[in-house]
Each structure stands twice: as structure tokens, then as C-alpha cells.
Amino acid sequence: DIVMTQTPLSSPVTLGQPASISCRSSQSLVHSDGNTYLSWLQQRPGQPPRLLIYKISNRFSGVPDRFSGSGAGTDFTLKISRVEAEDVGVYYCMQATQLMYTFGQGTKLEIK
Amino acid sequence: QVTLRESGPALVKPTQTLTLTCTFSGFSLSTSGMCVSWIRQPPGKALEWLALIDWDDDKYYSTSLKTRLTISKDTSKNQVVLTMTNMDPVDTATYYCARIAVAGFDAFDIWGQGTMVTVSS
């Protein structure tokens, strides 16, 4: 199984400042079809997860453009250009390249 | 509008079998590429993928739980059912169903609200 490792596990951020979360996979997420099935999800307190980014860098419908994803192979990053209060929650990376799917441990974003 | 909703017992006893139902609307599981998965989340912990069923009735399971899980679908009712045998207190979690479209987003784009299951005698 592919292990997904996120850093940091907790990220206190000042409102209006940027935030960055890293995700590393134990093996390459490049699928045999050439795509990389790495996504990012946001889970606000008391809510189900919500898709933010799919295939490394594609924003899902309705996701603000302050969220961006990048990376390749085994190293990926989620960036928030200017953190807003509504961004508080836990962020997960997830790989769908190999069944069984796996998630990172989650990174808790909180406001300083 | 695509929606998914989980239903099932809130409390099960150890060793019992859990049966959860995901009822969805806004898409068909007979459409090529469509899949539904079950994911769980113990209180305060991370997400854990459990199982997936696809449009062609192929089924995939978590390596660590495959001996206990069975996933099935009823396309006419727009439902996906997950059974988990021999429940234990460590299986206490919120159980989610979510849609994933292969050759589409290839990510869980729509999630249900989740159903909390407590395992206790």
C-alpha cells in the first residue's frame, strides 16, 4: 500500500498570510496512463470532507483561487495564498493511483 | 444535483455485523466510470478508505479489512451497501460514502454527511 505522509501536522497561521502543506508518497503516483491521481480535501469542523484539488493542481468547482496545488512524482504541495477564517480545518492529501486508496494523516490549519 | 446519504445503526455490539446503506441521486452507477466508495473516520483521527464498487460491479477492499468487508450495489434503487463483520470497539467511527468518477476527476468529488457508528456492549 502507498503511504502518504503530510507535514506539518499542525499549522498555526495568521489571517491574510500564506500557508503551505506538504504531502509525500512512499512511491511514485504516476499512473500507467500518465496521469497522477493526487487530490487534496478540506474538512471543516463537524463537516464531511470536501474536494479542493484533483490531479495535483486542478481546482474543483467552487474552490477559491487562493488554493493551489503543485508537485510531481512523490512530492506534492497545497498552498493557500492568503488564509481566511473559513479555511480553518483539517486538510488531507489522497492518492487514487493505486487501489487501495490512501490518505495522509491530515494537517490541522488553525488561526494564530 | 448529486447527493449521497448514509444510513444504518448508530450502535452495534461487539462481534455483531454492521450493515450500512448509501443512497444516492443525481448519477447512475451503471454509467461507465462511476464508482462509490466507503471511507471511515474514527473520532479525532484520519480518514481510512474501506471499499469501492464500480459501474461494472468490480469490487475492491482495504487490504487490512478485506476479510470482514462486503460491498454490493442495487442499481435500480441507487444504493450501495457495505457490511462489516465481527465489529469491535476500534471500529467506532463516522462512516462516509463518496462518489469517484474514473477518467473524470478521479477523486472523491461528492461525499455524504456520514453516519456515526459506536461499537459497545
PDB file of C-alpha atoms in Angstrom:
ATOM      1  CA  ASP A   1       0.000   0.000   0.000  1.00  0.00           C
ATOM      2  CA  ILE A   2       1.164   3.527  -0.721  1.00  0.00           C
ATOM      3  CA  VAL A   3       1.846   5.531   2.433  1.00  0.00           C
ATOM      4  CA  MET A   4       1.020   9.239   2.323  1.00  0.00           C
ATOM      5  CA  THR A   5       2.957  11.449   4.763  1.00  0.00           C
ATOM      6  CA  GLN A   6       1.917  15.037   5.409  1.00  0.00           C
ATOM      7  CA  THR A   7       3.913  17.815   7.009  1.00  0.00           C
ATOM      8  CA  PRO A   8       3.333  19.694   9.166  1.00  0.00           C
ATOM      9  CA  LEU A   9       0.608  18.007  11.178  1.00  0.00           C
ATOM     10  CA  SER A  10      -0.403  21.353  12.628  1.00  0.00           C
ATOM     11  CA  SER A  11      -0.071  24.793  11.088  1.00  0.00           C
ATOM     12  CA  PRO A  12      -0.907  27.956  13.015  1.00  0.00           C
ATOM     13  CA  VAL A  13      -1.285  30.785  10.505  1.00  0.00           C
ATOM     14  CA  THR A  14      -2.047  34.494  10.755  1.00  0.00           C
ATOM     15  CA  LEU A  15      -5.099  35.663   8.834  1.00  0.00           C
ATOM     16  CA  GLY A  16      -4.091  37.016   5.436  1.00  0.00           C
ATOM     17  CA  GLN A  17      -0.784  35.169   5.442  1.00  0.00           C
ATOM     18  CA  PRO A  18       0.087  32.217   3.200  1.00  0.00           C
ATOM     19  CA  ALA A  19       0.055  28.586   4.263  1.00  0.00           C
ATOM     20  CA  SER A  20       1.669  25.535   2.757  1.00  0.00           C
ATOM     21  CA  ILE A  21       1.168  21.817   3.357  1.00  0.00           C
ATOM     22  CA  SER A  22       3.407  19.091   2.006  1.00  0.00           C
ATOM     23  CA  CYS A  23       2.486  15.545   1.107  1.00  0.00           C
ATOM     24  CA  ARG A  24       4.939  12.825   0.223  1.00  0.00           C
ATOM     25  CA  SER A  25       4.050   9.388  -1.110  1.00  0.00           C
ATOM     26  CA  SER A  26       6.062   6.228  -0.493  1.00  0.00           C
ATOM     27  CA  GLN A  27       6.150   5.550  -4.221  1.00  0.00           C
ATOM     28  CA  SER A  28       5.503   7.451  -7.420  1.00  0.00           C
ATOM     29  CA  LEU A  29       1.872   8.378  -8.014  1.00  0.00           C
ATOM     30  CA  VAL A  30       2.278   8.472 -11.785  1.00  0.00           C
ATOM     31  CA  HIS A  31      -0.283   6.042 -13.176  1.00  0.00           C
ATOM     32  CA  SER A  32       0.406   3.831 -16.191  1.00  0.00           C
ATOM     33  CA  ASP A  33      -1.972   6.114 -18.126  1.00  0.00           C
ATOM     34  CA  GLY A  34       0.384   9.046 -17.470  1.00  0.00           C
ATOM     35  CA  ASN A  35      -1.880  10.854 -15.000  1.00  0.00           C
ATOM     36  CA  THR A  36      -1.109  11.475 -11.344  1.00  0.00           C
ATOM     37  CA  TYR A  37      -4.117  10.926  -9.125  1.00  0.00           C
ATOM     38  CA  LEU A  38      -3.270  13.090  -6.152  1.00  0.00           C
ATOM     39  CA  SER A  39      -6.055  15.124  -4.604  1.00  0.00           C
ATOM     40  CA  TRP A  40      -6.496  17.456  -1.640  1.00  0.00           C
ATOM     41  CA  LEU A  41      -9.530  17.556   0.619  1.00  0.00           C
ATOM     42  CA  GLN A  42     -10.600  20.043   3.266  1.00  0.00           C
ATOM     43  CA  GLN A  43     -12.579  19.020   6.332  1.00  0.00           C
ATOM     44  CA  ARG A  44     -14.063  21.854   8.316  1.00  0.00           C
ATOM     45  CA  PRO A  45     -15.043  21.128  11.930  1.00  0.00           C
ATOM     46  CA  GLY A  46     -18.119  18.911  12.103  1.00  0.00           C
ATOM     47  CA  GLN A  47     -18.347  18.593   8.326  1.00  0.00           C
ATOM     48  CA  PRO A  48     -17.597  15.820   5.819  1.00  0.00           C
ATOM     49  CA  PRO A  49     -14.507  16.244   3.661  1.00  0.00           C
ATOM     50  CA  ARG A  50     -14.756  18.456   0.608  1.00  0.00           C
ATOM     51  CA  LEU A  51     -12.718  18.105  -2.591  1.00  0.00           C
ATOM     52  CA  LEU A  52     -10.418  21.055  -3.232  1.00  0.00           C
ATOM     53  CA  ILE A  53      -7.851  19.902  -5.783  1.00  0.00           C
ATOM     54  CA  TYR A  54      -7.692  16.884  -8.097  1.00  0.00           C
ATOM     55  CA  LYS A  55      -4.899  15.501 -10.297  1.00  0.00           C
ATOM     56  CA  ILE A  56      -2.282  17.564  -8.454  1.00  0.00           C
ATOM     57  CA  SER A  57      -3.307  21.061  -9.490  1.00  0.00           C
ATOM     58  CA  ASN A  58      -6.897  21.252 -10.747  1.00  0.00           C
ATOM     59  CA  ARG A  59      -9.274  23.240  -8.585  1.00  0.00           C
ATOM     60  CA  PHE A  60     -12.662  21.638  -8.101  1.00  0.00           C
ATOM     61  CA  SER A  61     -15.824  23.582  -8.843  1.00  0.00           C
ATOM     62  CA  GLY A  62     -16.425  26.450  -6.437  1.00  0.00           C
ATOM     63  CA  VAL A  63     -12.972  26.325  -4.834  1.00  0.00           C
ATOM     64  CA  PRO A  64     -11.458  29.795  -4.382  1.00  0.00           C
ATOM     65  CA  ASP A  65      -8.382  30.555  -6.442  1.00  0.00           C
ATOM     66  CA  ARG A  66      -6.341  31.222  -3.306  1.00  0.00           C
ATOM     67  CA  PHE A  67      -5.974  27.426  -3.163  1.00  0.00           C
ATOM     68  CA  SER A  68      -3.381  25.879  -5.465  1.00  0.00           C
ATOM     69  CA  GLY A  69      -1.719  22.514  -5.817  1.00  0.00           C
ATOM     70  CA  SER A  70       1.616  21.540  -7.280  1.00  0.00           C
ATOM     71  CA  GLY A  71       4.141  18.738  -7.375  1.00  0.00           C
ATOM     72  CA  ALA A  72       5.080  15.609  -9.244  1.00  0.00           C
ATOM     73  CA  GLY A  73       6.088  12.015  -8.663  1.00  0.00           C
ATOM     74  CA  THR A  74       6.185  11.625  -4.895  1.00  0.00           C
ATOM     75  CA  ASP A  75       6.183  15.213  -3.608  1.00  0.00           C
ATOM     76  CA  PHE A  76       3.167  17.479  -3.585  1.00  0.00           C
ATOM     77  CA  THR A  77       2.153  20.779  -2.028  1.00  0.00           C
ATOM     78  CA  LEU A  78      -1.078  22.570  -1.234  1.00  0.00           C
ATOM     79  CA  LYS A  79      -0.778  26.324  -0.901  1.00  0.00           C
ATOM     80  CA  ILE A  80      -3.220  28.885   0.376  1.00  0.00           C
ATOM     81  CA  SER A  81      -2.136  32.319  -0.802  1.00  0.00           C
ATOM     82  CA  ARG A  82      -3.960  34.293   1.924  1.00  0.00           C
ATOM     83  CA  VAL A  83      -5.594  32.382   4.745  1.00  0.00           C
ATOM     84  CA  GLU A  84      -9.144  33.334   5.648  1.00  0.00           C
ATOM     85  CA  ALA A  85     -11.089  32.381   8.750  1.00  0.00           C
ATOM     86  CA  GLU A  86     -13.226  29.895   6.794  1.00  0.00           C
ATOM     87  CA  ASP A  87     -10.087  27.914   5.884  1.00  0.00           C
ATOM     88  CA  VAL A  88      -9.790  26.525   9.418  1.00  0.00           C
ATOM     89  CA  GLY A  89      -9.977  22.759   9.421  1.00  0.00           C
ATOM     90  CA  VAL A  90      -8.014  19.637   8.547  1.00  0.00           C
ATOM     91  CA  TYR A  91      -6.502  19.102   5.130  1.00  0.00           C
ATOM     92  CA  TYR A  92      -5.844  15.671   3.648  1.00  0.00           C
ATOM     93  CA  CYS A  93      -3.945  14.528   0.620  1.00  0.00           C
ATOM     94  CA  MET A  94      -5.152  11.358  -1.038  1.00  0.00           C
ATOM     95  CA  GLN A  95      -3.846   9.099  -3.764  1.00  0.00           C
ATOM     96  CA  ALA A  96      -6.103   7.266  -6.210  1.00  0.00           C
ATOM     97  CA  THR A  97      -3.330   5.966  -8.428  1.00  0.00           C
ATOM     98  CA  GLN A  98      -3.273   2.577  -6.795  1.00  0.00           C
ATOM     99  CA  LEU A  99      -6.131   0.636  -5.281  1.00  0.00           C
ATOM    100  CA  MET A 100      -6.229   0.626  -2.321  1.00  0.00           C
ATOM    101  CA  TYR A 101      -6.624   4.362  -1.989  1.00  0.00           C
ATOM    102  CA  THR A 102      -4.796   6.011   0.887  1.00  0.00           C
ATOM    103  CA  PHE A 103      -4.965   9.304   2.754  1.00  0.00           C
ATOM    104  CA  GLY A 104      -2.385  11.341   4.569  1.00  0.00           C
ATOM    105  CA  GLN A 105      -2.673  11.778   8.333  1.00  0.00           C
ATOM    106  CA  GLY A 106      -4.167  15.223   7.974  1.00  0.00           C
ATOM    107  CA  THR A 107      -2.830  18.713   8.670  1.00  0.00           C
ATOM    108  CA  LYS A 108      -4.742  20.906  11.070  1.00  0.00           C
ATOM    109  CA  LEU A 109      -4.854  24.533   9.966  1.00  0.00           C
ATOM    110  CA  GLU A 110      -5.612  26.961  12.740  1.00  0.00           C
ATOM    111  CA  ILE A 111      -5.505  30.700  13.150  1.00  0.00           C
ATOM    112  CA  LYS A 112      -2.862  32.205  15.421  1.00  0.00           C
TER     113      LYS A 112
ATOM    114  CA  GLN B   1     -27.601  17.740  -8.140  1.00  0.00           C
ATOM    115  CA  VAL B   2     -25.551  14.819  -6.892  1.00  0.00           C
ATOM    116  CA  THR B   3     -26.187  13.713  -3.321  1.00  0.00           C
ATOM    117  CA  LEU B   4     -25.272  10.720  -1.184  1.00  0.00           C
ATOM    118  CA  ARG B   5     -26.736   9.776   2.179  1.00  0.00           C
ATOM    119  CA  GLU B   6     -25.558   7.106   4.591  1.00  0.00           C
ATOM    120  CA  SER B   7     -27.900   5.187   6.848  1.00  0.00           C
ATOM    121  CA  GLY B   8     -27.511   2.425   9.383  1.00  0.00           C
ATOM    122  CA  PRO B   9     -27.491   1.667  13.092  1.00  0.00           C
ATOM    123  CA  ALA B  10     -25.886   4.160  15.444  1.00  0.00           C
ATOM    124  CA  LEU B  11     -24.951   1.443  17.924  1.00  0.00           C
ATOM    125  CA  VAL B  12     -23.782  -2.131  17.405  1.00  0.00           C
ATOM    126  CA  LYS B  13     -22.488  -4.675  19.862  1.00  0.00           C
ATOM    127  CA  PRO B  14     -19.056  -6.281  19.625  1.00  0.00           C
ATOM    128  CA  THR B  15     -18.984  -9.332  17.309  1.00  0.00           C
ATOM    129  CA  GLN B  16     -22.131  -8.171  15.502  1.00  0.00           C
ATOM    130  CA  THR B  17     -22.301  -7.442  11.776  1.00  0.00           C
ATOM    131  CA  LEU B  18     -22.736  -3.847  10.663  1.00  0.00           C
ATOM    132  CA  THR B  19     -24.802  -3.073   7.579  1.00  0.00           C
ATOM    133  CA  LEU B  20     -24.664   0.419   6.101  1.00  0.00           C
ATOM    134  CA  THR B  21     -26.572   1.754   3.125  1.00  0.00           C
ATOM    135  CA  CYS B  22     -25.559   4.604   0.855  1.00  0.00           C
ATOM    136  CA  THR B  23     -28.495   6.030  -1.076  1.00  0.00           C
ATOM    137  CA  PHE B  24     -27.512   8.379  -3.863  1.00  0.00           C
ATOM    138  CA  SER B  25     -29.130  10.543  -6.507  1.00  0.00           C
ATOM    139  CA  GLY B  26     -28.049  12.640  -9.452  1.00  0.00           C
ATOM    140  CA  PHE B  27     -25.986   9.954 -11.152  1.00  0.00           C
ATOM    141  CA  SER B  28     -26.212   6.301 -12.128  1.00  0.00           C
ATOM    142  CA  LEU B  29     -23.851   3.577 -11.007  1.00  0.00           C
ATOM    143  CA  SER B  30     -24.429   1.868 -14.318  1.00  0.00           C
ATOM    144  CA  THR B  31     -22.704   4.755 -16.124  1.00  0.00           C
ATOM    145  CA  SER B  32     -19.219   3.848 -17.282  1.00  0.00           C
ATOM    146  CA  GLY B  33     -16.585   5.226 -14.925  1.00  0.00           C
ATOM    147  CA  MET B  34     -18.841   5.773 -11.936  1.00  0.00           C
ATOM    148  CA  CYS B  35     -17.819   4.301  -8.595  1.00  0.00           C
ATOM    149  CA  VAL B  36     -18.898   4.603  -4.972  1.00  0.00           C
ATOM    150  CA  SER B  37     -16.568   4.107  -2.024  1.00  0.00           C
ATOM    151  CA  TRP B  38     -16.873   3.789   1.725  1.00  0.00           C
ATOM    152  CA  ILE B  39     -14.447   5.698   3.936  1.00  0.00           C
ATOM    153  CA  ARG B  40     -14.415   5.890   7.725  1.00  0.00           C
ATOM    154  CA  GLN B  41     -13.017   8.252  10.321  1.00  0.00           C
ATOM    155  CA  PRO B  42     -12.590   7.335  13.997  1.00  0.00           C
ATOM    156  CA  PRO B  43     -13.218  10.267  16.345  1.00  0.00           C
ATOM    157  CA  GLY B  44     -10.370  12.761  16.084  1.00  0.00           C
ATOM    158  CA  LYS B  45      -8.458  10.622  13.624  1.00  0.00           C
ATOM    159  CA  ALA B  46      -7.680  10.494   9.916  1.00  0.00           C
ATOM    160  CA  LEU B  47      -9.717   9.174   7.025  1.00  0.00           C
ATOM    161  CA  GLU B  48      -9.422   5.493   6.117  1.00  0.00           C
ATOM    162  CA  TRP B  49     -10.547   4.081   2.781  1.00  0.00           C
ATOM    163  CA  LEU B  50     -12.553   0.854   3.109  1.00  0.00           C
ATOM    164  CA  ALA B  51     -14.032  -0.347  -0.167  1.00  0.00           C
ATOM    165  CA  LEU B  52     -15.096   0.590  -3.677  1.00  0.00           C
ATOM    166  CA  ILE B  53     -17.614  -0.742  -6.161  1.00  0.00           C
ATOM    167  CA  ASP B  54     -17.624   0.324  -9.784  1.00  0.00           C
ATOM    168  CA  TRP B  55     -20.101   0.553 -12.639  1.00  0.00           C
ATOM    169  CA  ASP B  56     -19.077  -2.905 -13.839  1.00  0.00           C
ATOM    170  CA  ASP B  57     -19.710  -4.437 -10.385  1.00  0.00           C
ATOM    171  CA  ASP B  58     -15.991  -4.860  -9.712  1.00  0.00           C
ATOM    172  CA  LYS B  59     -15.191  -4.618  -6.012  1.00  0.00           C
ATOM    173  CA  TYR B  60     -12.056  -3.556  -4.183  1.00  0.00           C
ATOM    174  CA  TYR B  61     -11.282  -3.688  -0.481  1.00  0.00           C
ATOM    175  CA  SER B  62      -8.855  -2.341   2.073  1.00  0.00           C
ATOM    176  CA  THR B  63      -6.009  -4.794   2.461  1.00  0.00           C
ATOM    177  CA  SER B  64      -6.293  -4.812   6.233  1.00  0.00           C
ATOM    178  CA  LEU B  65     -10.075  -5.237   6.371  1.00  0.00           C
ATOM    179  CA  LYS B  66     -10.889  -7.280   3.279  1.00  0.00           C
ATOM    180  CA  THR B  67     -11.796 -10.424   5.193  1.00  0.00           C
ATOM    181  CA  ARG B  68     -14.522  -8.510   7.057  1.00  0.00           C
ATOM    182  CA  LEU B  69     -15.991  -6.348   4.305  1.00  0.00           C
ATOM    183  CA  THR B  70     -18.543  -6.905   1.583  1.00  0.00           C
ATOM    184  CA  ILE B  71     -19.721  -4.165  -0.770  1.00  0.00           C
ATOM    185  CA  SER B  72     -22.655  -4.504  -3.133  1.00  0.00           C
ATOM    186  CA  LYS B  73     -24.944  -2.332  -5.204  1.00  0.00           C
ATOM    187  CA  ASP B  74     -28.556  -2.176  -6.246  1.00  0.00           C
ATOM    188  CA  THR B  75     -28.552  -0.029  -9.345  1.00  0.00           C
ATOM    189  CA  SER B  76     -32.338   0.088  -9.577  1.00  0.00           C
ATOM    190  CA  LYS B  77     -32.555   1.545  -6.057  1.00  0.00           C
ATOM    191  CA  ASN B  78     -29.466   3.754  -6.401  1.00  0.00           C
ATOM    192  CA  GLN B  79     -27.965   2.152  -3.325  1.00  0.00           C
ATOM    193  CA  VAL B  80     -24.613   0.764  -2.257  1.00  0.00           C
ATOM    194  CA  VAL B  81     -24.443  -1.477   0.792  1.00  0.00           C
ATOM    195  CA  LEU B  82     -21.425  -2.195   2.981  1.00  0.00           C
ATOM    196  CA  THR B  83     -21.349  -4.985   5.520  1.00  0.00           C
ATOM    197  CA  MET B  84     -18.605  -5.335   8.094  1.00  0.00           C
ATOM    198  CA  THR B  85     -18.491  -8.472  10.213  1.00  0.00           C
ATOM    199  CA  ASN B  86     -17.178  -9.072  13.715  1.00  0.00           C
ATOM    200  CA  MET B  87     -17.411  -5.465  14.851  1.00  0.00           C
ATOM    201  CA  ASP B  88     -15.054  -4.272  17.575  1.00  0.00           C
ATOM    202  CA  PRO B  89     -14.904  -1.057  19.639  1.00  0.00           C
ATOM    203  CA  VAL B  90     -11.966   0.091  17.471  1.00  0.00           C
ATOM    204  CA  ASP B  91     -14.421   0.201  14.553  1.00  0.00           C
ATOM    205  CA  THR B  92     -16.229   3.104  16.222  1.00  0.00           C
ATOM    206  CA  ALA B  93     -16.164   5.824  13.592  1.00  0.00           C
ATOM    207  CA  THR B  94     -18.100   8.042  11.257  1.00  0.00           C
ATOM    208  CA  TYR B  95     -18.686   6.129   8.041  1.00  0.00           C
ATOM    209  CA  TYR B  96     -18.901   8.075   4.801  1.00  0.00           C
ATOM    210  CA  CYS B  97     -19.830   7.100   1.283  1.00  0.00           C
ATOM    211  CA  ALA B  98     -18.429   9.132  -1.580  1.00  0.00           C
ATOM    212  CA  ARG B  99     -18.517   9.154  -5.349  1.00  0.00           C
ATOM    213  CA  ILE B 100     -15.482   8.861  -7.564  1.00  0.00           C
ATOM    214  CA  ALA B 101     -15.553   9.022 -11.349  1.00  0.00           C
ATOM    215  CA  VAL B 102     -12.782   7.159 -13.132  1.00  0.00           C
ATOM    216  CA  ALA B 103     -11.442   9.057 -16.134  1.00  0.00           C
ATOM    217  CA  GLY B 104     -13.182  12.108 -14.716  1.00  0.00           C
ATOM    218  CA  PHE B 105     -11.972  13.888 -11.622  1.00  0.00           C
ATOM    219  CA  ASP B 106     -10.563  10.605 -10.308  1.00  0.00           C
ATOM    220  CA  ALA B 107     -11.117  11.934  -6.816  1.00  0.00           C
ATOM    221  CA  PHE B 108     -13.919  11.810  -4.252  1.00  0.00           C
ATOM    222  CA  ASP B 109     -15.900  14.755  -5.566  1.00  0.00           C
ATOM    223  CA  ILE B 110     -19.139  14.310  -3.616  1.00  0.00           C
ATOM    224  CA  TRP B 111     -19.445  12.995  -0.041  1.00  0.00           C
ATOM    225  CA  GLY B 112     -22.365  12.067   2.141  1.00  0.00           C
ATOM    226  CA  GLN B 113     -22.785  13.678   5.556  1.00  0.00           C
ATOM    227  CA  GLY B 114     -21.620  10.499   7.262  1.00  0.00           C
ATOM    228  CA  THR B 115     -23.177   8.246   9.853  1.00  0.00           C
ATOM    229  CA  MET B 116     -21.652   7.730  13.286  1.00  0.00           C
ATOM    230  CA  VAL B 117     -21.385   4.131  14.427  1.00  0.00           C
ATOM    231  CA  THR B 118     -20.482   3.249  18.004  1.00  0.00           C
ATOM    232  CA  VAL B 119     -19.437  -0.268  18.905  1.00  0.00           C
ATOM    233  CA  SER B 120     -20.175  -1.007  22.528  1.00  0.00           C
ATOM    234  CA  SER B 121     -21.794  -3.648  24.647  1.00  0.00           C
TER     235      SER B 121
END
